[in-house]
Each structure stands twice: as structure tokens, then as C-alpha cells.
Amino acid sequence: MDPIHDKILADPRFRELVSRRNRFSFTLAVIVLAVYAGFVSVAVFNPALFASSFAGQSAWAWGLIAGFCIQGFAFVMTGIYTRRANGEFDRLAQDAIRGGKAA
Amino acid sequence: MKRSVTLATAALIAAPGLAWAAGGAIEGEVAKRSVNVTAIGMFLFFVLATLVLTAWAARRTKSTSDFYTAGGGITGFQNGLAIAGDYMSAAAFLGVSGMVFTKGVDGVFYTVGWTVGWPLILFLIAERLRNLGRFTFADVASFRFDQNRIRTLSAFGALTVVIFYLIAQMVGAGKLIQLLFGLDYAYAVVLVGVLMVAYVTFGGMLATTWVQIVKAVLLLGGCTILVVLGLAQFGFSPEAMMQAALDNHTLHEAIRAPSASISDPITAVSLGLALMCGPAGLPHILMRFFTVPDAKAARKSVFFATGFIGYFFVLAVTIGFLAITLVGTNPAYLDPAGKIIGGANMAAIHLSEVVGGNVFLGFISAVAFATILAVVSGLALSGASAVSHDLYARVLMKGKASDKSEMKVTRFATLVLGALAIVLGLAFEDQNIAFMVGLAFGLAASVNFPVLIMSIFWRGMTTRGAFVGGLLGLVSAVACVVLGPTVWVTVLGFETAIFPWEQYALFSMSIAFAGIWLFSVTDSSKRAALDRAGFDAQFVRSETGHGASGAVAH
């Protein structure tokens, strides 16, 4: 194994990076999965709710509007992750690599 | 029976990226249309433009890295468009709008599944894939394992997916072109095959990516115009549009509720899994992550791709609802029995003629054809790279192949794949090949995906576990398809299916994951110790990108 890898692995900044990023991506993944599971469950177990009028009297079904919103929500979630990962997480990763090389 | 047929169609449409396939896409006898000169003219213009693009790309494609990954020089935004392009297939465009046209909100059930897979790919896979791999996903899957076994397994996993998809695409392309342009089936298949080989052999990934980008822009633009022109007929009121759809559809209010085909929980879970995990096992989609310079750009690609995909699906669903009134009540597009001419998947095409006349019809037809071309090119490139990079350079030559010889093999492999696609496309013209899409997709989710994800995340996985688990996934996916309703009943003519579900990802994926686990934890070989010891180095590289190919030295 590359000796730098050993040092990076032992570097507290690396551990910090991994735990922070995992916590973040895991949380986001669970939220996305929960939203999707909720959507599927309503479609399968409560089709009447899925089909009910949006805002009470619209011709559009609730399920349809919700589906469109979830697609937008997926986009927003990728934006949130990308923003934090490309900033904070990448800086941590660079620090850990620099630390590994300097030590 | 009726229900399983609905599911068969659903399974087809379910395969993201390409599944717009044969049989299900264009229903019944395909009546050849009279030759559409405007459409052919626009299409020729597209072909000409892409060939110029290919000539430009060919001058820049010198090394294997240029060929496989465009030298890693594609930006996040460009790659996002290209990924979206791979995803926005003719299936998504014609299939989703056709499904909404016949069944209403069912269509949105699929589009949501296709979209939510992307955030998960981003959170878990995208950057690690970029950090670990160089040219193919097998690079990642076999990172710390015995190259012979795991790389060969992954390469064959990629190749089978590619070949089954290619056949389905070729047959579908032939039929679609017959309908759209009035061209003969055989001409259409040969034309698609020849253009695909030309793009890939000469222009490599750079040409393939730009063809995909051009097509994505055309498709997004075309669909936007289609929706705007359609809504104009309702005074730009979505409410009036939907009310008219409810009034005019034969099912009326029922199109607001999910149909029986997705109300079975096992089917829904299997389908949901397949929709989410499938793309993470498709070689031509995974390969896109190596075309960007670093993990940062890989993340941006997914961000942009998700936006484009989500927007596109909103358009595709809306097009279906527009077509219910504008096409479904127009006698010019209905046969004497009141059915839409050419099958439901022609709804979007007919709509373009209603709202934009012959010129717009020509434009949308040309875009649909361009879509097929772009997707088959991506497939051919990833298939060729599995042969030349994985099997030839890594397994056969043990990494000692010269750049030059590898390039030769890859071009030759593309040629063979092209010839194979044409021959099989012609051979399967009148066959029911719908199951091939389901099979290709099932293999992606049950072989490539489990091996890839476990190799990235699980320290305990060993060569034996990956190999046996991957094979089990392969065998169970094939078994579920062969014993399932489509092949066992529809193709082979047996009375009842041994495996009753059309959707099987839940079963085959569980078997693959369980196999990987069981045969890894019980593995105490020398190789297993090496595999586990290799995890730390892989872990550091996958998390930080240190040592990643193409990364700038710090």
C-alpha cells in the first residue's frame, strides 16, 4: 500500500471527512427514499387519495402534482449535496491529502 | 392474462434509457407511412451535422483515453446533458406520453421512479466511481480483486446488457422509421448500424458525447415547443387542458387514478427497485462518469442531468394529456375502430402534426430518430470498451497491451458489434423480443449493480463472493425472465407462468446480494485475505480522489 494512504487513513481530518459526508449523504438518501416510498404506497394502497382533486376542485389529480413536485425535489436534493460536497467536503479531502504528504 | 400484458408493456417502458423497445413500442402491424420528405430532409441535416462533428472529434481522438473518455475533458454541464440524453430515449419520449395517452397518471409513476434514482446515484456512487475508475465500470468493480475472474465477469455483464439492448433498439428503430419516414425496415436497420459504427470508430467518446448533447438539446427544445403550442390551443390554461382530457378520454375520471397494473405491492416494489438501481448498472451510463476531469465535475453532471431529466418527464407527461384531447378526438388519427393509428406510442408524433403542421411533424420525427442513433452509439462504445479495455488489454494482455493495439481492438470490436446489431436486427424483425429489454435491464440491476456497490462499500467482499454472487444474480435474472409471463407464456406458448411476476428485480437482486455475502464470509482463501487487505487503499482513494486518474497533482 502507498505509505501516503496509511497516513491519510490515520489522519483525523480524513476520519472527520468520512463521517461527516456519510452522515450527510445517508440522511439525504433516506429522505429521498422515504418520499419515494410514500408516493408509491399512496399509489398502491390508497389510489382514491392519489386520484383526488388537487386543491379541492382542480381537474388535476393530487398524485400527478405530487409526482411533478418529487421530480423537482430530486433536483433540489442533488443541488444541496453537490453544493456542500464541492465546497466543504472537497476542502477537507484536500487537507487530509496534504496532511498525508507533509507528515 | 390481460393484466400480465399490461405488465409486459410496463416492464418495457420501465427500462430507463433505452427500453422503448420493440414490440411494445409500436403495437401490432406497422403500416408503412407514405414517404415524408420534410422529415427525411431534417433528419439528413442532423446526420450531416453529426458527421461533421465526428470528423472534428476524430482529429482529437488519438489515445485510448481520448477514445474511451474523451480525455476526461468534458465539463460537468456538458456531461449532465449527455447523461440526460442517454436517459431521454425514444422510450421515455414516445413511451411515457403514449402511456399517459392510454392510461393517464400511470405514466407519472414511472417518471418519478426514473428521476429519484439519480439523487441516490449521486449520494452513493458517482464520485466514488470517478475516483476509482479510469475507462469502464469494471475498473471499479475489480479494483482490489482477482482481475481474471471479476473483470471478466463485469465485462461479460456489460456485453450481454449491451447486446440485448442493441437488438431491441435496432428492431425498434426499424419499426419506428418505417412509421415515421416511410423507409423500408431493412434500410432503416442498416442505416442506424452504419452511422453508429461511424460515430464510434472515428469519433470515439468525444463524438458520441456531442451527438448525445445535440440530441438532448433538440429533444428538450422540441418537447418544450410541443407543449407550448399544445397549451396554446387551451388558451394556455393547464386547468382547461386537464378538464378537456377528463371529458374526452374514454375512461374519464379514471385516468386520474393508478391502474390495476401497478396496484400489486410485490410488482410495485420490484419495479421501484429496478427503476432506481437499473441505471447504476448500465455500462454506457456508468462510463459517462469517466469523461469528466474529477469528482467535483462528476457531481455537477448528476445535478444538471437530474434537472434536465425531471423537466423532460414533466413535458412528456403533459404531452400525453394534451394528446388525449387533440389527437384522441381527431378522426384523422383514428382507425375505423376508434384506435389511434400506429399505436399509443405515436401519440406525441401525431400531436406534433396537430399543433405544428407538417414541418413540425418532420422536426419531431427527426428528433425521435436522432434519439435512437445517439443511444445506440453510446451502447456500442461501452460494449467495445468492455472487449478492448477489459478483456483484451487487462485480462488477456495483463495490462501490457500498447495503446495502439488496444485502439485497433476497440475499433474492430465496434465494427463487429455494428455488424452483429444489423444482422440480429434483421433476424428479429418479426420476433417477440420484448423480453430482451427486460432481461438486459434485469442483468444490469442483478449482476453489475450488486458487484459494483458491494465492491465500493463492503470491506469483507472477496473475489469468490463477488464472482459467485454475480453469477447467481445472472442465473436468477435469466430464470425469472424465461419462466415469467413474457417468455414462458407469450413466446413459448405455455399455459401459465412458473414465475408469476413480470417484475423480478426484488428476487434476483436479493439472491445476488445474499450470494455475495455468503460466499465472501465463508471464504478463507489466500486471495480473500488479499482482497480484504486491499480495501483500505481503495477506501482512501474512493473517498479523497487521491491517486485518481486524470486528477491534477496537488
XYZ file of C-alpha atoms in Angstrom, chain B residues 22 159-175 185-186 189-190 193 196 415-433 436:
44
model
C -39.643 -3.346 -29.863
C -21.530 -7.023 -23.028
C -24.729 -9.004 -22.501
C -26.574 -5.883 -21.380
C -25.275 -4.013 -24.427
C -26.120 -6.736 -26.945
C -29.664 -7.376 -25.700
C -30.332 -3.656 -25.654
C -28.835 -3.178 -29.087
C -31.098 -5.825 -30.620
C -34.148 -4.256 -29.026
C -33.071 -0.811 -30.193
C -32.381 -1.955 -33.739
C -35.732 -3.673 -34.124
C -37.499 -0.723 -32.535
C -35.599 1.716 -34.739
C -36.537 -0.196 -37.884
C -40.219 -0.151 -36.996
C -37.277 -1.744 -42.377
C -34.026 -3.210 -43.717
C -31.635 -1.015 -39.616
C -28.583 -0.860 -41.869
C -25.915 0.369 -37.747
C -23.427 4.127 -35.162
C -17.263 -2.925 -36.240
C -18.185 -6.424 -35.095
C -20.824 -5.052 -32.708
C -22.254 -2.929 -35.536
C -22.395 -5.901 -37.908
C -23.911 -8.059 -35.186
C -26.524 -5.402 -34.405
C -27.530 -5.163 -38.072
C -27.710 -8.940 -38.593
C -29.648 -9.550 -35.373
C -31.847 -6.520 -36.044
C -32.824 -8.018 -39.393
C -33.192 -11.529 -37.991
C -35.505 -10.476 -35.180
C -37.804 -8.222 -37.217
C -40.918 -10.296 -36.665
C -39.979 -11.918 -33.371
C -41.327 -11.016 -29.993
C -38.149 -9.661 -28.490
C -34.750 -8.884 -24.222
